[in-house]
Amino acid sequence: MPRLVWLGELTSRASAGNASNRPPHQIIYHQQYKFKKPQHFDDCRDYRRLLVQLEETERRFDEFWRTHRNRLQQCLELRRFEQDFRELQTIFDAHLKCVAEMTEIGESVERVDTLMADTKHYQELSRVDIERAGEVISAGQQLLGVRGVYPWEIVQPKCDELQRVCDIISERLVKRLEILSKNRELMERVEKANQWCANGVELLASQRIEKCSASPEIAEQSLQEIQAFIASAAEFKLSSPSEFKKIFLESTTPETKALVSQVLQRIDDVSLMCDKRIASLKKLAVKPQRPVQTVTPEPAVPLQPQGGAPHLLRR
């Protein structure tokens, strides 16, 4: 410690030079301090050594803290990922249960429209959780990107499970909307078919068969009305009532089987009545031909009698 020694020497010299001018008690105190000077140097060396040790300890602690802080941060991110996974797992279990209970498809156009609106609203709600699951999956993939830190067998299965459940919920909701859309089309045809049957019964009831029997013109008019009614099946997007059964059976489901069977029976009944009425009206609409009468010709009047022309005046 050269600087401390130099300062001590200066102090000693100054003290020696001024010793004659000091009081006795100050001289004694200076002599005592002079005797303790080597111990003072030892204390300074100890302090400096302790400072060096303290700096080294601080450096090692900083290195340890940086490593430990990184580990704590990694552990925190892993725990946050697992917590988000558990929360989403509970939410998706509720979604799956709710979607599984969506079995009603409606028995009228109005009811089907309500069910479709409810399904679309629920689809929007579930999309929020699905998007959150996508963020959690992305975070999990980022964790796996840090090699040797996060265990693959813990993170990857959870990411796969979230993706699987998201796909199931999305597919089931899309499939339900497709079923409801097809059922709505079916219900439209059912309602139109019911109205068609009601119009057919009303038309048949309004025609008086006795009037048709009395007048071929009335029979022809009634026949045209029924034929026009049969042609109105185009409203069902069909060419003839005979196609109702085929189209309905293709669109029917176990839930609508009874309703469709009832409608098909009504269609068959009305079609049968119309066919019978058409056959009857065709017979009545034919005008009877008048029978050809044989006419006996009258004898011709001769222009001149055989005996000669008669005399107009006899005298």
mmCIF file of C-alpha atoms in Angstrom:
data_model
loop_
_atom_site.group_PDB
_atom_site.id
_atom_site.type_symbol
_atom_site.label_atom_id
_atom_site.label_comp_id
_atom_site.label_asym_id
_atom_site.label_seq_id
_atom_site.Cartn_x
_atom_site.Cartn_y
_atom_site.Cartn_z
ATOM 1 C CA MET A 1 0.000 0.000 0.000
ATOM 2 C CA PRO A 2 2.457 2.687 -1.187
ATOM 3 C CA ARG A 3 0.023 5.558 -1.085
ATOM 4 C CA LEU A 4 -0.968 4.885 2.499
ATOM 5 C CA VAL A 5 2.676 4.599 3.533
ATOM 6 C CA TRP A 6 3.526 7.813 1.827
ATOM 7 C CA LEU A 7 0.689 9.567 3.559
ATOM 8 C CA GLY A 8 1.855 8.091 6.838
ATOM 9 C CA GLU A 9 5.368 9.274 6.277
ATOM 10 C CA LEU A 10 4.157 12.749 5.504
ATOM 11 C CA THR A 11 2.108 12.667 8.633
ATOM 12 C CA SER A 12 5.061 11.451 10.670
ATOM 13 C CA ARG A 13 7.375 14.104 9.308
ATOM 14 C CA ALA A 14 4.870 16.815 9.895
ATOM 15 C CA SER A 15 4.330 15.541 13.370
ATOM 16 C CA ALA A 16 8.071 15.355 14.079
ATOM 17 C CA GLY A 17 8.651 18.857 12.770
ATOM 18 C CA ASN A 18 5.909 20.268 14.916
ATOM 19 C CA ALA A 19 6.609 18.208 17.971
ATOM 20 C CA SER A 20 8.537 21.002 19.656
ATOM 21 C CA ASN A 21 5.625 23.347 19.223
ATOM 22 C CA ARG A 22 2.972 20.965 20.579
ATOM 23 C CA PRO A 23 1.741 20.562 24.079
ATOM 24 C CA PRO A 24 2.966 17.506 26.014
ATOM 25 C CA HIS A 25 -0.307 15.586 25.835
ATOM 26 C CA GLN A 26 -0.406 15.948 22.015
ATOM 27 C CA ILE A 27 3.179 14.643 21.782
ATOM 28 C CA ILE A 28 2.254 11.567 23.812
ATOM 29 C CA TYR A 29 -0.830 10.965 21.619
ATOM 30 C CA HIS A 30 1.271 11.244 18.460
ATOM 31 C CA GLN A 31 3.797 8.777 19.783
ATOM 32 C CA GLN A 32 1.040 6.293 20.567
ATOM 33 C CA TYR A 33 -0.354 6.666 17.028
ATOM 34 C CA LYS A 34 3.145 6.215 15.626
ATOM 35 C CA PHE A 35 3.497 2.912 17.402
ATOM 36 C CA LYS A 36 0.121 1.677 16.005
ATOM 37 C CA LYS A 37 0.867 2.536 12.373
ATOM 38 C CA PRO A 38 1.787 -1.062 11.228
ATOM 39 C CA GLN A 39 -1.532 -2.346 12.595
ATOM 40 C CA HIS A 40 -3.295 0.370 10.648
ATOM 41 C CA PHE A 41 -1.687 -0.824 7.422
ATOM 42 C CA ASP A 42 -2.831 -4.371 8.128
ATOM 43 C CA ASP A 43 -6.380 -3.174 8.628
ATOM 44 C CA CYS A 44 -6.312 -1.374 5.282
ATOM 45 C CA ARG A 45 -5.077 -4.482 3.555
ATOM 46 C CA ASP A 46 -7.860 -6.476 5.187
ATOM 47 C CA TYR A 47 -10.453 -3.933 4.112
ATOM 48 C CA ARG A 48 -9.203 -4.013 0.556
ATOM 49 C CA ARG A 49 -9.188 -7.780 0.511
ATOM 50 C CA LEU A 50 -12.737 -7.803 1.841
ATOM 51 C CA LEU A 51 -13.783 -5.338 -0.839
ATOM 52 C CA VAL A 52 -12.316 -7.566 -3.534
ATOM 53 C CA GLN A 53 -14.109 -10.551 -2.050
ATOM 54 C CA LEU A 54 -17.326 -8.574 -1.903
ATOM 55 C CA GLU A 55 -17.013 -7.588 -5.556
ATOM 56 C CA GLU A 56 -16.360 -11.197 -6.520
ATOM 57 C CA THR A 57 -19.344 -12.337 -4.465
ATOM 58 C CA GLU A 58 -21.517 -9.701 -6.107
ATOM 59 C CA ARG A 59 -20.375 -10.800 -9.564
ATOM 60 C CA ARG A 60 -21.085 -14.445 -8.809
ATOM 61 C CA PHE A 61 -24.461 -13.556 -7.345
ATOM 62 C CA ASP A 62 -25.366 -11.568 -10.462
ATOM 63 C CA GLU A 63 -24.452 -14.536 -12.641
ATOM 64 C CA PHE A 64 -26.446 -16.877 -10.438
ATOM 65 C CA TRP A 65 -29.439 -14.545 -10.421
ATOM 66 C CA ARG A 66 -29.447 -14.188 -14.183
ATOM 67 C CA THR A 67 -29.478 -17.960 -14.574
ATOM 68 C CA HIS A 68 -32.051 -18.447 -11.844
ATOM 69 C CA ARG A 69 -34.246 -15.662 -13.184
ATOM 70 C CA ASN A 70 -34.258 -17.274 -16.630
ATOM 71 C CA ARG A 71 -35.269 -20.566 -15.086
ATOM 72 C CA LEU A 72 -38.014 -18.899 -13.096
ATOM 73 C CA GLN A 73 -39.263 -17.155 -16.232
ATOM 74 C CA GLN A 74 -39.294 -20.434 -18.131
ATOM 75 C CA CYS A 75 -41.119 -22.139 -15.298
ATOM 76 C CA LEU A 76 -43.637 -19.293 -15.185
ATOM 77 C CA GLU A 77 -44.308 -19.560 -18.912
ATOM 78 C CA LEU A 78 -44.795 -23.313 -18.637
ATOM 79 C CA ARG A 79 -47.177 -22.938 -15.696
ATOM 80 C CA ARG A 80 -49.104 -20.235 -17.533
ATOM 81 C CA PHE A 81 -49.425 -22.543 -20.548
ATOM 82 C CA GLU A 82 -50.687 -25.393 -18.360
ATOM 83 C CA GLN A 83 -53.162 -23.105 -16.604
ATOM 84 C CA ASP A 84 -54.550 -21.848 -19.922
ATOM 85 C CA PHE A 85 -54.825 -25.446 -21.102
ATOM 86 C CA ARG A 86 -56.824 -26.487 -18.037
ATOM 87 C CA GLU A 87 -59.155 -23.492 -18.361
ATOM 88 C CA LEU A 88 -59.776 -24.168 -22.057
ATOM 89 C CA GLN A 89 -60.252 -27.856 -21.378
ATOM 90 C CA THR A 90 -63.072 -27.048 -18.954
ATOM 91 C CA ILE A 91 -64.621 -24.565 -21.402
ATOM 92 C CA PHE A 92 -64.443 -26.991 -24.333
ATOM 93 C CA ASP A 93 -66.004 -29.781 -22.276
ATOM 94 C CA ALA A 94 -68.985 -27.492 -21.727
ATOM 95 C CA HIS A 95 -69.075 -26.643 -25.452
ATOM 96 C CA LEU A 96 -69.058 -30.313 -26.439
ATOM 97 C CA LYS A 97 -71.876 -31.059 -24.021
ATOM 98 C CA CYS A 98 -73.942 -28.141 -25.310
ATOM 99 C CA VAL A 99 -73.385 -29.073 -28.963
ATOM 100 C CA ALA A 100 -74.301 -32.699 -28.233
ATOM 101 C CA GLU A 101 -77.638 -31.500 -26.835
ATOM 102 C CA MET A 102 -78.467 -29.614 -30.055
ATOM 103 C CA THR A 103 -80.678 -32.326 -31.533
ATOM 104 C CA GLU A 104 -83.862 -30.425 -32.387
ATOM 105 C CA ILE A 105 -84.222 -29.636 -36.080
ATOM 106 C CA GLY A 106 -87.678 -28.052 -36.053
ATOM 107 C CA GLU A 107 -91.018 -28.955 -37.616
ATOM 108 C CA SER A 108 -91.737 -25.641 -39.308
ATOM 109 C CA VAL A 109 -89.850 -23.040 -41.287
ATOM 110 C CA GLU A 110 -90.184 -20.496 -38.493
ATOM 111 C CA ARG A 111 -88.808 -22.895 -35.892
ATOM 112 C CA VAL A 112 -85.917 -23.923 -38.129
ATOM 113 C CA ASP A 113 -85.009 -20.259 -38.681
ATOM 114 C CA THR A 114 -84.896 -19.765 -34.908
ATOM 115 C CA LEU A 115 -82.668 -22.803 -34.440
ATOM 116 C CA MET A 116 -80.320 -21.633 -37.186
ATOM 117 C CA ALA A 117 -80.015 -18.190 -35.588
ATOM 118 C CA ASP A 118 -79.266 -19.760 -32.189
ATOM 119 C CA THR A 119 -76.648 -22.057 -33.709
ATOM 120 C CA LYS A 120 -74.907 -19.190 -35.516
ATOM 121 C CA HIS A 121 -74.871 -17.148 -32.300
ATOM 122 C CA TYR A 122 -73.352 -20.053 -30.395
ATOM 123 C CA GLN A 123 -70.835 -20.518 -33.189
ATOM 124 C CA GLU A 124 -69.682 -16.924 -32.718
ATOM 125 C CA LEU A 125 -69.324 -17.454 -28.966
ATOM 126 C CA SER A 126 -67.304 -20.626 -29.396
ATOM 127 C CA ARG A 127 -65.108 -18.956 -32.021
ATOM 128 C CA VAL A 128 -63.741 -16.642 -29.297
ATOM 129 C CA ASP A 129 -62.567 -19.641 -27.258
ATOM 130 C CA ILE A 130 -61.235 -21.363 -30.373
ATOM 131 C CA GLU A 131 -59.159 -18.293 -31.217
ATOM 132 C CA ARG A 132 -57.830 -18.240 -27.659
ATOM 133 C CA ALA A 133 -56.926 -21.910 -28.005
ATOM 134 C CA GLY A 134 -55.022 -21.031 -31.162
ATOM 135 C CA GLU A 135 -52.999 -18.486 -29.203
ATOM 136 C CA VAL A 136 -52.246 -21.052 -26.493
ATOM 137 C CA ILE A 137 -51.173 -23.583 -29.119
ATOM 138 C CA SER A 138 -48.886 -20.975 -30.680
ATOM 139 C CA ALA A 139 -47.391 -20.223 -27.269
ATOM 140 C CA GLY A 140 -46.806 -23.940 -26.725
ATOM 141 C CA GLN A 141 -44.998 -24.227 -30.042
ATOM 142 C CA GLN A 142 -42.800 -21.303 -29.050
ATOM 143 C CA LEU A 143 -41.948 -23.090 -25.813
ATOM 144 C CA LEU A 144 -40.952 -26.164 -27.769
ATOM 145 C CA GLY A 145 -38.770 -23.959 -29.964
ATOM 146 C CA VAL A 146 -36.430 -23.443 -26.994
ATOM 147 C CA ARG A 147 -34.461 -26.674 -27.154
ATOM 148 C CA GLY A 148 -33.626 -28.533 -24.013
ATOM 149 C CA VAL A 149 -35.772 -26.338 -21.768
ATOM 150 C CA TYR A 150 -39.391 -27.482 -22.016
ATOM 151 C CA PRO A 151 -40.234 -31.205 -22.131
ATOM 152 C CA TRP A 152 -41.833 -32.168 -25.441
ATOM 153 C CA GLU A 153 -43.939 -34.926 -23.853
ATOM 154 C CA ILE A 154 -45.684 -32.346 -21.659
ATOM 155 C CA VAL A 155 -46.306 -29.486 -24.091
ATOM 156 C CA GLN A 156 -46.981 -31.186 -27.439
ATOM 157 C CA PRO A 157 -49.815 -33.537 -26.291
ATOM 158 C CA LYS A 158 -51.668 -30.579 -24.806
ATOM 159 C CA CYS A 159 -51.339 -28.645 -28.065
ATOM 160 C CA ASP A 160 -52.641 -31.656 -30.006
ATOM 161 C CA GLU A 161 -55.583 -32.070 -27.630
ATOM 162 C CA LEU A 162 -56.619 -28.427 -27.955
ATOM 163 C CA GLN A 163 -56.450 -28.624 -31.746
ATOM 164 C CA ARG A 164 -58.485 -31.833 -31.788
ATOM 165 C CA VAL A 165 -61.270 -30.414 -29.620
ATOM 166 C CA CYS A 166 -61.387 -27.180 -31.633
ATOM 167 C CA ASP A 167 -61.790 -29.160 -34.853
ATOM 168 C CA ILE A 168 -64.568 -31.300 -33.353
ATOM 169 C CA ILE A 169 -66.579 -28.304 -32.144
ATOM 170 C CA SER A 170 -66.196 -26.434 -35.432
ATOM 171 C CA GLU A 171 -67.130 -29.469 -37.542
ATOM 172 C CA ARG A 172 -70.192 -30.294 -35.443
ATOM 173 C CA LEU A 173 -71.527 -26.748 -35.596
ATOM 174 C CA VAL A 174 -70.983 -26.569 -39.360
ATOM 175 C CA LYS A 175 -72.682 -29.941 -39.799
ATOM 176 C CA ARG A 176 -75.632 -28.821 -37.682
ATOM 177 C CA LEU A 177 -76.098 -25.720 -39.819
ATOM 178 C CA GLU A 178 -76.050 -27.893 -42.937
ATOM 179 C CA ILE A 179 -78.679 -30.211 -41.450
ATOM 180 C CA LEU A 180 -80.858 -27.267 -40.450
ATOM 181 C CA SER A 181 -80.512 -25.753 -43.921
ATOM 182 C CA LYS A 182 -81.640 -29.001 -45.564
ATOM 183 C CA ASN A 183 -84.440 -29.373 -43.057
ATOM 184 C CA ARG A 184 -85.593 -25.824 -43.750
ATOM 185 C CA GLU A 185 -85.865 -26.649 -47.439
ATOM 186 C CA LEU A 186 -87.781 -29.780 -46.516
ATOM 187 C CA MET A 187 -90.138 -27.817 -44.242
ATOM 188 C CA GLU A 188 -90.785 -25.333 -47.038
ATOM 189 C CA ARG A 189 -91.810 -28.192 -49.306
ATOM 190 C CA VAL A 190 -93.899 -29.741 -46.549
ATOM 191 C CA GLU A 191 -95.779 -26.488 -45.974
ATOM 192 C CA LYS A 192 -96.273 -25.990 -49.701
ATOM 193 C CA ALA A 193 -97.395 -29.605 -50.040
ATOM 194 C CA ASN A 194 -99.919 -29.174 -47.239
ATOM 195 C CA GLN A 195 -101.231 -26.030 -48.884
ATOM 196 C CA TRP A 196 -101.333 -27.837 -52.231
ATOM 197 C CA CYS A 197 -103.384 -30.644 -50.715
ATOM 198 C CA ALA A 198 -105.753 -28.186 -49.059
ATOM 199 C CA ASN A 199 -106.240 -26.336 -52.355
ATOM 200 C CA GLY A 200 -106.883 -29.627 -54.137
ATOM 201 C CA VAL A 201 -109.550 -30.718 -51.672
ATOM 202 C CA GLU A 202 -111.183 -27.298 -51.913
ATOM 203 C CA LEU A 203 -111.136 -27.414 -55.709
ATOM 204 C CA LEU A 204 -112.690 -30.879 -55.868
ATOM 205 C CA ALA A 205 -115.368 -29.858 -53.400
ATOM 206 C CA SER A 206 -116.258 -26.739 -55.395
ATOM 207 C CA GLN A 207 -116.928 -28.662 -58.615
ATOM 208 C CA ARG A 208 -120.516 -29.900 -59.002
ATOM 209 C CA ILE A 209 -120.498 -33.147 -60.877
ATOM 210 C CA GLU A 210 -124.190 -32.834 -61.748
ATOM 211 C CA LYS A 211 -123.526 -29.602 -63.614
ATOM 212 C CA CYS A 212 -120.686 -31.264 -65.463
ATOM 213 C CA SER A 213 -123.008 -34.093 -66.464
ATOM 214 C CA ALA A 214 -125.507 -31.647 -67.872
ATOM 215 C CA SER A 215 -123.029 -29.568 -69.846
ATOM 216 C CA PRO A 216 -119.912 -30.810 -71.657
ATOM 217 C CA GLU A 217 -118.621 -27.247 -71.631
ATOM 218 C CA ILE A 218 -118.730 -27.128 -67.829
ATOM 219 C CA ALA A 219 -117.059 -30.537 -67.690
ATOM 220 C CA GLU A 220 -114.310 -29.299 -70.000
ATOM 221 C CA GLN A 221 -113.802 -26.220 -67.848
ATOM 222 C CA SER A 222 -113.596 -28.306 -64.669
ATOM 223 C CA LEU A 223 -111.127 -30.637 -66.371
ATOM 224 C CA GLN A 224 -108.874 -27.712 -67.264
ATOM 225 C CA GLU A 225 -109.022 -26.448 -63.670
ATOM 226 C CA ILE A 226 -107.844 -29.777 -62.278
ATOM 227 C CA GLN A 227 -105.103 -30.083 -64.878
ATOM 228 C CA ALA A 228 -103.902 -26.581 -64.002
ATOM 229 C CA PHE A 229 -103.937 -27.570 -60.339
ATOM 230 C CA ILE A 230 -101.781 -30.606 -61.090
ATOM 231 C CA ALA A 231 -99.378 -28.369 -63.027
ATOM 232 C CA SER A 232 -99.059 -26.087 -59.985
ATOM 233 C CA ALA A 233 -96.763 -28.728 -58.507
ATOM 234 C CA ALA A 234 -93.972 -26.714 -60.146
ATOM 235 C CA GLU A 235 -94.014 -24.575 -57.000
ATOM 236 C CA PHE A 236 -92.347 -27.517 -55.282
ATOM 237 C CA LYS A 237 -89.575 -27.428 -57.898
ATOM 238 C CA LEU A 238 -90.946 -30.716 -59.192
ATOM 239 C CA SER A 239 -92.385 -31.709 -62.507
ATOM 240 C CA SER A 240 -95.255 -33.767 -61.123
ATOM 241 C CA PRO A 241 -96.720 -34.832 -57.763
ATOM 242 C CA SER A 242 -95.305 -38.308 -58.289
ATOM 243 C CA GLU A 243 -91.840 -36.906 -57.557
ATOM 244 C CA PHE A 244 -92.849 -35.720 -54.090
ATOM 245 C CA LYS A 245 -92.181 -39.070 -52.513
ATOM 246 C CA LYS A 246 -88.702 -39.435 -53.962
ATOM 247 C CA ILE A 247 -87.563 -35.944 -52.969
ATOM 248 C CA PHE A 248 -89.049 -36.121 -49.491
ATOM 249 C CA LEU A 249 -87.529 -39.510 -48.741
ATOM 250 C CA GLU A 250 -84.096 -38.196 -49.736
ATOM 251 C CA SER A 251 -84.419 -35.200 -47.406
ATOM 252 C CA THR A 252 -86.098 -36.888 -44.476
ATOM 253 C CA THR A 253 -84.427 -37.642 -41.153
ATOM 254 C CA PRO A 254 -85.498 -39.879 -38.262
ATOM 255 C CA GLU A 255 -86.937 -36.798 -36.531
ATOM 256 C CA THR A 256 -89.079 -35.780 -39.528
ATOM 257 C CA LYS A 257 -90.006 -39.247 -40.730
ATOM 258 C CA ALA A 258 -93.487 -39.191 -39.168
ATOM 259 C CA LEU A 259 -94.276 -35.726 -40.512
ATOM 260 C CA VAL A 260 -93.066 -36.573 -44.006
ATOM 261 C CA SER A 261 -95.028 -39.831 -44.017
ATOM 262 C CA GLN A 262 -98.193 -37.931 -43.133
ATOM 263 C CA VAL A 263 -97.624 -35.394 -45.907
ATOM 264 C CA LEU A 264 -96.906 -38.121 -48.454
ATOM 265 C CA GLN A 265 -100.140 -39.865 -47.527
ATOM 266 C CA ARG A 266 -102.101 -36.662 -48.055
ATOM 267 C CA ILE A 267 -100.407 -36.118 -51.407
ATOM 268 C CA ASP A 268 -101.286 -39.650 -52.500
ATOM 269 C CA ASP A 269 -104.905 -39.208 -51.421
ATOM 270 C CA VAL A 270 -105.355 -35.885 -53.212
ATOM 271 C CA SER A 271 -103.558 -37.153 -56.327
ATOM 272 C CA LEU A 272 -105.794 -40.224 -56.429
ATOM 273 C CA MET A 273 -108.940 -38.117 -56.117
ATOM 274 C CA CYS A 274 -107.714 -35.794 -58.861
ATOM 275 C CA ASP A 275 -106.982 -38.733 -61.171
ATOM 276 C CA LYS A 276 -110.469 -40.145 -60.648
ATOM 277 C CA ARG A 277 -112.074 -36.768 -61.215
ATOM 278 C CA ILE A 278 -110.042 -36.232 -64.398
ATOM 279 C CA ALA A 279 -111.164 -39.606 -65.760
ATOM 280 C CA SER A 280 -114.799 -38.765 -65.032
ATOM 281 C CA LEU A 281 -114.599 -35.289 -66.518
ATOM 282 C CA LYS A 282 -112.974 -36.562 -69.674
ATOM 283 C CA LYS A 283 -115.978 -38.792 -70.270
ATOM 284 C CA LEU A 284 -118.407 -35.987 -69.570
ATOM 285 C CA ALA A 285 -116.507 -33.489 -71.686
ATOM 286 C CA VAL A 286 -116.906 -35.586 -74.840
ATOM 287 C CA LYS A 287 -119.856 -34.158 -76.873
ATOM 288 C CA PRO A 288 -122.246 -36.942 -77.991
ATOM 289 C CA GLN A 289 -122.534 -37.307 -81.736
ATOM 290 C CA ARG A 290 -126.054 -36.931 -83.228
ATOM 291 C CA PRO A 291 -127.381 -40.087 -84.943
ATOM 292 C CA VAL A 292 -127.788 -39.916 -88.746
ATOM 293 C CA GLN A 293 -131.538 -40.013 -89.641
ATOM 294 C CA THR A 294 -132.697 -41.762 -92.823
ATOM 295 C CA VAL A 295 -134.893 -39.452 -94.937
ATOM 296 C CA THR A 296 -137.376 -41.025 -97.393
ATOM 297 C CA PRO A 297 -137.402 -39.049 -100.661
ATOM 298 C CA GLU A 298 -140.777 -37.702 -101.868
ATOM 299 C CA PRO A 299 -142.053 -38.825 -105.373
ATOM 300 C CA ALA A 300 -141.260 -36.417 -108.157
ATOM 301 C CA VAL A 301 -144.163 -34.588 -109.977
ATOM 302 C CA PRO A 302 -144.137 -35.304 -113.755
ATOM 303 C CA LEU A 303 -143.894 -32.258 -115.931
ATOM 304 C CA GLN A 304 -146.451 -33.651 -118.569
ATOM 305 C CA PRO A 305 -148.989 -36.455 -118.236
ATOM 306 C CA GLN A 306 -148.694 -39.484 -120.474
ATOM 307 C CA GLY A 307 -151.962 -38.813 -122.274
ATOM 308 C CA GLY A 308 -150.765 -35.521 -123.581
ATOM 309 C CA ALA A 309 -151.040 -32.070 -122.238
ATOM 310 C CA PRO A 310 -154.476 -31.365 -120.867
ATOM 311 C CA HIS A 311 -156.543 -28.733 -122.459
ATOM 312 C CA LEU A 312 -156.943 -25.772 -120.280
ATOM 313 C CA LEU A 313 -160.439 -24.967 -121.660
ATOM 314 C CA ARG A 314 -163.008 -27.375 -122.952
ATOM 315 C CA ARG A 315 -165.921 -26.158 -125.049
#
